[in-house]
Coordinates of C-alpha atoms in Angstrom, one line a residue:
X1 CA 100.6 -60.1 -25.6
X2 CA 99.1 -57.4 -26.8
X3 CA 99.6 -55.5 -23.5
X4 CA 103.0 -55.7 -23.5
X5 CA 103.3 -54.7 -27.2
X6 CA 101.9 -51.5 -25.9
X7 CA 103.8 -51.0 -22.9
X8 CA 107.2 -51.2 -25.8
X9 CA 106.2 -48.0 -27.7
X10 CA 107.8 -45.1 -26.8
X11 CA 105.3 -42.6 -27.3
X12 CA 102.5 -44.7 -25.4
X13 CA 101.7 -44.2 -21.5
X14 CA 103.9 -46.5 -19.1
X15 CA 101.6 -48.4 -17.1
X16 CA 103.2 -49.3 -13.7
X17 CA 99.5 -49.7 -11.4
X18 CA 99.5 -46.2 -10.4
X19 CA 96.6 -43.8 -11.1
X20 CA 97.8 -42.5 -14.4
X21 CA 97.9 -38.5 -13.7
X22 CA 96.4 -35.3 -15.7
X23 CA 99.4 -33.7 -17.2
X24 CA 99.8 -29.6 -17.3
X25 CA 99.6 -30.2 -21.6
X26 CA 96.2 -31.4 -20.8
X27 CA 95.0 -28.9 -18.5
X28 CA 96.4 -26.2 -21.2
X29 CA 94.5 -27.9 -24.0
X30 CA 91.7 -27.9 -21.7
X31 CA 91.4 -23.8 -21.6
X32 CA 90.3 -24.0 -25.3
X33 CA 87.4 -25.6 -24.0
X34 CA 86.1 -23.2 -22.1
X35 CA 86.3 -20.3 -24.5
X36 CA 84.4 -23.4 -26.4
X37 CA 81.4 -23.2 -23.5
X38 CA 81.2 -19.6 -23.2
X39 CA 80.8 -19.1 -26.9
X40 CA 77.9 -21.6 -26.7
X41 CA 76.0 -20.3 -24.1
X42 CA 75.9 -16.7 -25.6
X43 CA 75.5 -18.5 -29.3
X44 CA 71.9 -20.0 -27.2
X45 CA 71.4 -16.9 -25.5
X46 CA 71.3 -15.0 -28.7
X47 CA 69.3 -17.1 -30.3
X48 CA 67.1 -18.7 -27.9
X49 CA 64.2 -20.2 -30.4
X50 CA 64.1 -23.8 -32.2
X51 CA 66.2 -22.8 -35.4
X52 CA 69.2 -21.7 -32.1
X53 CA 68.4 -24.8 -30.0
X54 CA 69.4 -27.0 -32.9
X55 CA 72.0 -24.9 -34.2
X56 CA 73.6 -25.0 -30.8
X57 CA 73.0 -28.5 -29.9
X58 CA 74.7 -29.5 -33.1
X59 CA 77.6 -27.1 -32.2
X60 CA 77.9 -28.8 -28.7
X61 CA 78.4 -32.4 -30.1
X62 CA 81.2 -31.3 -32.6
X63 CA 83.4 -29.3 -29.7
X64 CA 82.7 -32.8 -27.1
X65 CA 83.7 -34.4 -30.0
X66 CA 86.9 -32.6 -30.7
X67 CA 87.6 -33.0 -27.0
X68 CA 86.8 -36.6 -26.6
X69 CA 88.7 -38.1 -29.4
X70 CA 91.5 -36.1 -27.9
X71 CA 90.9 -37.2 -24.7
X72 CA 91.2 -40.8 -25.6
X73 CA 94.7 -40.2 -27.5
X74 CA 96.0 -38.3 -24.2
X75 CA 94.7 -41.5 -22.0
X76 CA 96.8 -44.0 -24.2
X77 CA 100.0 -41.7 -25.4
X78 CA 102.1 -39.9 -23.3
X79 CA 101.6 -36.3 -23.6
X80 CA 105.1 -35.5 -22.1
X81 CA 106.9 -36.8 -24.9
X82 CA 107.5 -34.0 -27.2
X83 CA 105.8 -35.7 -30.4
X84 CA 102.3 -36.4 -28.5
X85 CA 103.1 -32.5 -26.7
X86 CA 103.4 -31.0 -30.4
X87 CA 99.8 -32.8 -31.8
X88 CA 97.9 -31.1 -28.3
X89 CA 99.0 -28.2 -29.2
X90 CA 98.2 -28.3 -33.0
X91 CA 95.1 -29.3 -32.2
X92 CA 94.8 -26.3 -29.4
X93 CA 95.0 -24.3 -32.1
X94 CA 92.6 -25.8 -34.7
X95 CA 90.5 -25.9 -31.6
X96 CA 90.6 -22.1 -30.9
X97 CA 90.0 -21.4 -34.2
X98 CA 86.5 -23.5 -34.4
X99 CA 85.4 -21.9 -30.9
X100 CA 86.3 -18.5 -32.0
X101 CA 83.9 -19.3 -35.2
X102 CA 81.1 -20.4 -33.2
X103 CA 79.0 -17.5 -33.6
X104 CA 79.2 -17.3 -37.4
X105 CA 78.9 -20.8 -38.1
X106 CA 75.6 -21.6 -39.3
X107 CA 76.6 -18.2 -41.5
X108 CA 79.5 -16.8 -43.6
X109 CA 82.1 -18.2 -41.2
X110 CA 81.0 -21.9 -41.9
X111 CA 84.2 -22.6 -43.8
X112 CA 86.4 -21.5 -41.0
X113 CA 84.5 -23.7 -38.9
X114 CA 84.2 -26.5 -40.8
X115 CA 88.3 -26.5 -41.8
X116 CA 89.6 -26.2 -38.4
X117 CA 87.0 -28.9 -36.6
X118 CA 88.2 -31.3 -39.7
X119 CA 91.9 -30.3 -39.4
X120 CA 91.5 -31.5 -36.0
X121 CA 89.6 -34.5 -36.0
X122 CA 91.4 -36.0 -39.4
X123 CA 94.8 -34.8 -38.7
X124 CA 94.9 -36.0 -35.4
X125 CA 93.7 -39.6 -35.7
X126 CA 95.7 -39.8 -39.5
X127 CA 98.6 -38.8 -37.2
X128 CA 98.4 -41.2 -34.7
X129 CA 97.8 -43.7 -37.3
X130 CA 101.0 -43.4 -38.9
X131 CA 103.1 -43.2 -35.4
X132 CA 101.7 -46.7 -34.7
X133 CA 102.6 -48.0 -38.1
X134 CA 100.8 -51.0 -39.3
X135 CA 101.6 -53.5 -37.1
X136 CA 101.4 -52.5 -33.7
X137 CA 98.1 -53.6 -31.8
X138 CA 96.3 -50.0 -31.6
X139 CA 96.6 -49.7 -35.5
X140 CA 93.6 -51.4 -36.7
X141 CA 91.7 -49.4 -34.6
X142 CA 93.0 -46.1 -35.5
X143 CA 92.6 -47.0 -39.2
X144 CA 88.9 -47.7 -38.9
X145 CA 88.5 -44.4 -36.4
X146 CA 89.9 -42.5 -39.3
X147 CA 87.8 -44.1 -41.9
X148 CA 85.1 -42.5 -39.8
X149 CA 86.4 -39.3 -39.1
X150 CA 86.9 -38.9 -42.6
X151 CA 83.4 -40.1 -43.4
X152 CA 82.1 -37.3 -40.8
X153 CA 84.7 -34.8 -42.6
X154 CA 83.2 -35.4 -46.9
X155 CA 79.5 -34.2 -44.4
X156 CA 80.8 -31.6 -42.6
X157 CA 82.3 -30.0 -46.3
X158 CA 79.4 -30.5 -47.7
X159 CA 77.3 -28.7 -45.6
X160 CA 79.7 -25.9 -45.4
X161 CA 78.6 -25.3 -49.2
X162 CA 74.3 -25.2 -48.2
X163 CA 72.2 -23.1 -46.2
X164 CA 70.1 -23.1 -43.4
X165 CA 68.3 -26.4 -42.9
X166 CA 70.5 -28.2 -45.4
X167 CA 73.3 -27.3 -43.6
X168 CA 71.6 -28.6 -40.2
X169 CA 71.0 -31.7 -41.7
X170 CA 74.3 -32.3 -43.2
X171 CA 75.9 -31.9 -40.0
X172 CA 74.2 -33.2 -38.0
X173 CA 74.7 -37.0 -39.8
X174 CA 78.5 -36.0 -39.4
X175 CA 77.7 -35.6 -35.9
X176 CA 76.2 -39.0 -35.6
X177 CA 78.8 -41.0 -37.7
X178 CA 81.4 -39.6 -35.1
X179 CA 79.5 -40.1 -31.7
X180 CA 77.9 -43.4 -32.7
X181 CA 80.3 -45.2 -34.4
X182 CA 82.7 -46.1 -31.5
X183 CA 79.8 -47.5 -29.9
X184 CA 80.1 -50.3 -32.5
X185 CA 83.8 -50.5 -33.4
X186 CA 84.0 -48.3 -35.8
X187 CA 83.0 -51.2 -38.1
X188 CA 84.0 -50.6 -42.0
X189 CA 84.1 -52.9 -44.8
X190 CA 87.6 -54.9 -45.0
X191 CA 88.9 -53.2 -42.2
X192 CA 86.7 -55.4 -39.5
X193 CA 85.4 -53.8 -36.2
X194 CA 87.5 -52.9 -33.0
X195 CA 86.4 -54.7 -30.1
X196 CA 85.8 -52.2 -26.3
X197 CA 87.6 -55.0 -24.3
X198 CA 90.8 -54.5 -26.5
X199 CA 91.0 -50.4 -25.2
X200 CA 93.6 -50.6 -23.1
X201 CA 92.3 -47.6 -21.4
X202 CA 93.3 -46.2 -17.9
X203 CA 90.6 -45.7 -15.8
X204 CA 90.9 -43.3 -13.6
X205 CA 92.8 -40.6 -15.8
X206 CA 89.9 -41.0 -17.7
X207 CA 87.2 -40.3 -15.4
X208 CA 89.1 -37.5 -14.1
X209 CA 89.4 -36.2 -17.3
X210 CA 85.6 -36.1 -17.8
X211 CA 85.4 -34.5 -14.2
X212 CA 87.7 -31.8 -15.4
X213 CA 85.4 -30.6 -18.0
X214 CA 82.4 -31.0 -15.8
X215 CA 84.4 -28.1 -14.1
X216 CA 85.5 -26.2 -17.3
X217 CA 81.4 -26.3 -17.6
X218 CA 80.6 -25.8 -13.8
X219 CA 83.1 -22.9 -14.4
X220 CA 81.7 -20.6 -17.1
X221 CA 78.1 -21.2 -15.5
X222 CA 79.8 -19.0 -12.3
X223 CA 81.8 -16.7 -15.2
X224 CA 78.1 -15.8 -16.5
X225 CA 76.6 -15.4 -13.3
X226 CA 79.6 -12.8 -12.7
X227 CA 79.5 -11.3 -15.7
X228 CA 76.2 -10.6 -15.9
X229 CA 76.1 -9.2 -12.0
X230 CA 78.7 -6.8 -12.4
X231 CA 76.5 -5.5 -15.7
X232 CA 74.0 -4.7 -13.2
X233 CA 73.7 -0.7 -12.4
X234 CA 72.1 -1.3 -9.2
X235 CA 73.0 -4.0 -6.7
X236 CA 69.7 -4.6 -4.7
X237 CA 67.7 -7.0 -2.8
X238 CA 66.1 -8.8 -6.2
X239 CA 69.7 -8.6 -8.3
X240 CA 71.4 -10.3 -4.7
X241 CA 68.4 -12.8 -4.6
X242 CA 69.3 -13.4 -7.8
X243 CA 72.8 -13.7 -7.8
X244 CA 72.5 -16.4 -4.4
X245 CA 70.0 -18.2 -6.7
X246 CA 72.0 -19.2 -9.3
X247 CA 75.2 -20.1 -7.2
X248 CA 73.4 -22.1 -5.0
X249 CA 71.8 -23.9 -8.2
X250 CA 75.5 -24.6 -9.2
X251 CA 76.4 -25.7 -6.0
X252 CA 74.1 -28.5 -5.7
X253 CA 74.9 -29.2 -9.2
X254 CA 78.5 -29.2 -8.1
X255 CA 77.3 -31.3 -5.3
X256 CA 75.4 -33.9 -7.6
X257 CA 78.8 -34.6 -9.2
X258 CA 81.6 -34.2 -7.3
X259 CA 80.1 -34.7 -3.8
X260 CA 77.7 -38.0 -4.7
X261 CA 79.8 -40.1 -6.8
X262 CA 82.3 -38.7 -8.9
X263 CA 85.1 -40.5 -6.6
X264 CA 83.5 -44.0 -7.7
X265 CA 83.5 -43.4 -11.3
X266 CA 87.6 -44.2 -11.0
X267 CA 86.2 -47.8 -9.6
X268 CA 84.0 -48.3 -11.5
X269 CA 85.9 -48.5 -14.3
X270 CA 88.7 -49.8 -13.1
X271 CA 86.5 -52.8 -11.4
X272 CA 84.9 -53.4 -14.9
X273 CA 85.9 -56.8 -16.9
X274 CA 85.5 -54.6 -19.8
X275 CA 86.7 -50.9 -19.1
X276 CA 86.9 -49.8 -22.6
X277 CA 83.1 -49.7 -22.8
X278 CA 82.5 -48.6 -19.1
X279 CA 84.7 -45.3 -20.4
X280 CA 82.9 -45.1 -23.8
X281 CA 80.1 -45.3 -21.9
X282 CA 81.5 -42.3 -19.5
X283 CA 82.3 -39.8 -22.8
X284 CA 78.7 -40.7 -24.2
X285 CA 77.1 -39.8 -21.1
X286 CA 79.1 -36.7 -20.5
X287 CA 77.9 -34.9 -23.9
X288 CA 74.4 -35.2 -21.8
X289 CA 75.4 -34.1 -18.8
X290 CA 77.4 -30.9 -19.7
X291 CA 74.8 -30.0 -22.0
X292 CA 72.5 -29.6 -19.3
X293 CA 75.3 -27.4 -17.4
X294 CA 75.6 -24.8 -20.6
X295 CA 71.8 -24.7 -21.0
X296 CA 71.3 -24.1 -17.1
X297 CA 73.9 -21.5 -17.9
X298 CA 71.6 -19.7 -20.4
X299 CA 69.0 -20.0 -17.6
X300 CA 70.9 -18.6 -14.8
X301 CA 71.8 -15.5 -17.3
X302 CA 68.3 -14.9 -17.8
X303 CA 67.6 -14.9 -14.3
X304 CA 69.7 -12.2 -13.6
X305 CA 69.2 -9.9 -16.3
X306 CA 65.6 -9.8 -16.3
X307 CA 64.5 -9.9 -12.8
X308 CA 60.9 -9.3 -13.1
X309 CA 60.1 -9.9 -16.5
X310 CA 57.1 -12.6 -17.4
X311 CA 58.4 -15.7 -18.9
X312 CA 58.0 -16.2 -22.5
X313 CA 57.5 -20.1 -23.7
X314 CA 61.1 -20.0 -24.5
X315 CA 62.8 -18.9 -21.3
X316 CA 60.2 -21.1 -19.9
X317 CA 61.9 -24.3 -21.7
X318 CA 65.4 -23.5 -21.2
X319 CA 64.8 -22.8 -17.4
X320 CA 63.0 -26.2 -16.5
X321 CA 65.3 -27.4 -19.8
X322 CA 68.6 -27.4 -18.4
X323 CA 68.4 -28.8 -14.9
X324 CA 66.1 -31.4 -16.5
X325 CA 68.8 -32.2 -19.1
X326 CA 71.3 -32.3 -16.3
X327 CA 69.4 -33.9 -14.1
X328 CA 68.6 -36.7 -16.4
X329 CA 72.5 -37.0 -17.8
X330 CA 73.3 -37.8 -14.2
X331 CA 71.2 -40.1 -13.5
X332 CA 72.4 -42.1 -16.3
X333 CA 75.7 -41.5 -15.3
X334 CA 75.1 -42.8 -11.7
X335 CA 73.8 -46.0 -13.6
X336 CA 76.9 -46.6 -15.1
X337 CA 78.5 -46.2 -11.8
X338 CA 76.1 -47.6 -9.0
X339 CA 73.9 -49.9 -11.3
X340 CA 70.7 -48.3 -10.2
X341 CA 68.9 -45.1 -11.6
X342 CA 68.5 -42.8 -8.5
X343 CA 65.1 -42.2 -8.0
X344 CA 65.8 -38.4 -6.5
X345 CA 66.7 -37.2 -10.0
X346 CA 63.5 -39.0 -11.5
X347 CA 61.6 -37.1 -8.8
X348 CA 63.2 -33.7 -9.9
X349 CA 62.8 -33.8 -13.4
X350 CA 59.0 -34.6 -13.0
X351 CA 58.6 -31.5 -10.2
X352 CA 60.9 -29.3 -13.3
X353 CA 58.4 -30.4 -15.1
X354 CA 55.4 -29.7 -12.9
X355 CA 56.8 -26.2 -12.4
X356 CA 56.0 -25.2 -16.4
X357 CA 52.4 -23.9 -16.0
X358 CA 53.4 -22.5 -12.4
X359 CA 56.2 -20.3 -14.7
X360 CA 53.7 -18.8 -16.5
X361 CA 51.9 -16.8 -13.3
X362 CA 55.5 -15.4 -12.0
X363 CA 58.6 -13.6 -12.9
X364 CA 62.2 -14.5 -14.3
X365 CA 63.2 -14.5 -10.2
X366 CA 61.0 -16.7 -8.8
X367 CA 61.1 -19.1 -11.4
X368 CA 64.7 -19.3 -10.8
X369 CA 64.5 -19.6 -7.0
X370 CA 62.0 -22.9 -7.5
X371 CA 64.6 -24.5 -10.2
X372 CA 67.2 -24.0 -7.7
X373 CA 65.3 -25.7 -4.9
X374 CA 64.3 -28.6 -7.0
X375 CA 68.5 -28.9 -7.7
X376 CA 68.8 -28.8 -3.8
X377 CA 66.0 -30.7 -2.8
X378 CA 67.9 -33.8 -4.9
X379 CA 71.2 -32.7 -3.8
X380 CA 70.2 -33.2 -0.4
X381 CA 68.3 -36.4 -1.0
X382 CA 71.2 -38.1 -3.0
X383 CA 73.4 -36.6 0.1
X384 CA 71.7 -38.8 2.4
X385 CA 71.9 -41.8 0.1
X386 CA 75.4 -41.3 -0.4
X387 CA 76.1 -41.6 3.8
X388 CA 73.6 -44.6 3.6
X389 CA 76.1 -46.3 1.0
X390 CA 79.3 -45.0 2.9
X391 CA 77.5 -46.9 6.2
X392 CA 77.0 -49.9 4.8
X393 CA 80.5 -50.2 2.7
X394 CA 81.9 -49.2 6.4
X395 CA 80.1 -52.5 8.1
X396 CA 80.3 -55.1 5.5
X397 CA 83.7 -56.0 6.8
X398 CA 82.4 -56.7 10.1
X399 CA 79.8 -59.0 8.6
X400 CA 82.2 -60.6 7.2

């Protein structure tokens, strides 16, 4: 009943059985995003202590945010129809205007910040809200979503009027109310909780949306590696050695992805009895797993600035850091997928971690080269696990 309530609005998504497609509005709204990454990366770059790391981190959780809300309204309502078309690109702009005061926001451009990230979040869902009215089945659940939003929005005000820590903390419980509340229902007094199995959701637009901005990040990890290269005055043996050290760590990254399991995600949601929580499950994950990209990044910058330089205790962390994060963000994710944690990605975060007190006796290249094995060496193991699976899908039929 309430399926077919659904398909009768004219601004929602007709769902004929067909793999719902990425439309050219959402690749548009998608080049915000990677302004977003690049002005994260240098915002850890330049301030690569504790104080940055959480500064950043925060930072990261409220652009996802912004882009998974938005996600989820482009996976249920058309974004061809001119109304939806004319939100994406409000929010675009509210969306430029937060990445653009990335740098300053922990500083004097917190209120710029804080106004356009709250212009988006509110405005959006309060739209959406009223275009369903009261009575159609997505309502309740926009209704408590903007409860929450708004919740988050009161924090993210008040910290714009503290300092420092204060400001940290402040935000960071807006974070929280916005990234853990779906995962109960956004539950609010008199207004009930929404239930995952009552999503609607369309499974493989939304794992390829995730996949796109695994690529947005994938992306601006290559941008910096370029970047910083053609910086370079002299192109040598070390500054190539470099260069081939951080591309093959994004290939295998890449590989980890988009070669190992990426094409099951769709399935895997699709399969589920429950697929709103399978893709909740996907956009929690995801905040993980592109972290890792932006701090791996930071990393690969490092590399190839600083050839020979010792490694202080900070570009020690944020070397064996950000495959570890990303490592660890796909392992989960390949849970979500396959059901079992891979045990290649457990292997490479403990030899990351192994490598700490090795990256105290060599330089800023070496300790890039033996990151970027590590990536390969699980890239190559979940490569063979992945033609083991494709093997045995191939002859259960002929058990059969």
């Amino acid at each position: 009943m309430a399926e077919q309530s659904i398909q009768h609005h004219p601004l929602l998504r007709r769902r004929d059985g067909h793999h719902a497609r990425v439309t050219f509005e959402e690749l548009f709204f998608d080049l915000v995003y990677v302004f977003a990454v690049t002005q994260l990366s240098h915002e850890l770059l330049t301030n690569l202590n504790p104080t940055g790391v959480i500064e950043t981190l925060i930072l990261w959780f409220a652009v996802w945010l912004g882009w998974q809300y938005t996600c989820w309204v482009t996976n249920w309502f058309d974004p061809e129809t001119p109304r939806i078309r004319g939100l994406i690109f409000a929010v675009m702009l509210a969306g430029l205007v937060m990445a653009s005061a990335i740098p300053g926001a922990f500083g004097d451009r917190g209120w710029i910040f804080v106004l356009a990230y709250v212009a988006l979040q509110v405005g959006r869902t309060a739209y959406i809200a009223w275009e369903l009215g009261p009575d159609h089945p997505l309502a309740a659940n926009y209704r408590r979503m903007l409860g929450w939003v708004s919740i988050s929005a009161v924090l993210w005000i008040a910290g714009a009027f503290v300092e420092h820590e204060a400001r940290m903390a402040l935000w960071a419980v807006a974070i929280l109310c916005e990234y853990v509340s779906p995962m109960f229902g956004f539950p609010l007094p008199g207004l009930g909780r929404s239930k995952t199995s009552d999503w609607t959701i369309e499974g493989g637009h939304l794992a390829e949306r995730c996949q796109l901005f695994v690529i947005v990040a994938l992306g601006e990890t290559l941008l910096a590696t370029g970047a910083t290269m053609a910086r370079a005055e002299v192109w040598d043996v070390p500054v190539l050695s470099a260069l081939l050290a951080t591309f093959l760590g994004t290939l295998a990254m890449w590989w980890l992805y988009f070669g190992t399991s990426s094409k099951d995600a769709t399935a895997a949601i699709t399969r589920s009895d429950d697929p709103g929580r399978i893709g909740a499950y996907f956009h929690y994950i995801h905040a993980i797993l592109i972290g890792g990209v932006i701090a791996t990044a930071v990393g690969n910058d490092l590399v190839l600035a600083h050839l020979h330089d010792p490694l202080k205790t900070a570009y020690v962390v944020i070397l064996v850091a950000g495959p570890a994060i990303y490592l660890l963000g796909s392992a989960i994710y390949k849970k979500a997928v396959y059901g079992v944690v891979p045990a290649s990605h457990m292997v490479g975060v403990a030899a990351l971690v192994l490598l700490v007190p090795v990256a105290y006796a060599v330089d800023l290249l070496t300790m890039g080269w033996l990151t970027t094995i590590v990536l390969l060496f699980v890239g190559f193991r979940e490569g063979r696990t992945l033609r083991k699976r494709t093997l045995s899908s191939a002859a259960q039929p002929a058990s059969h």
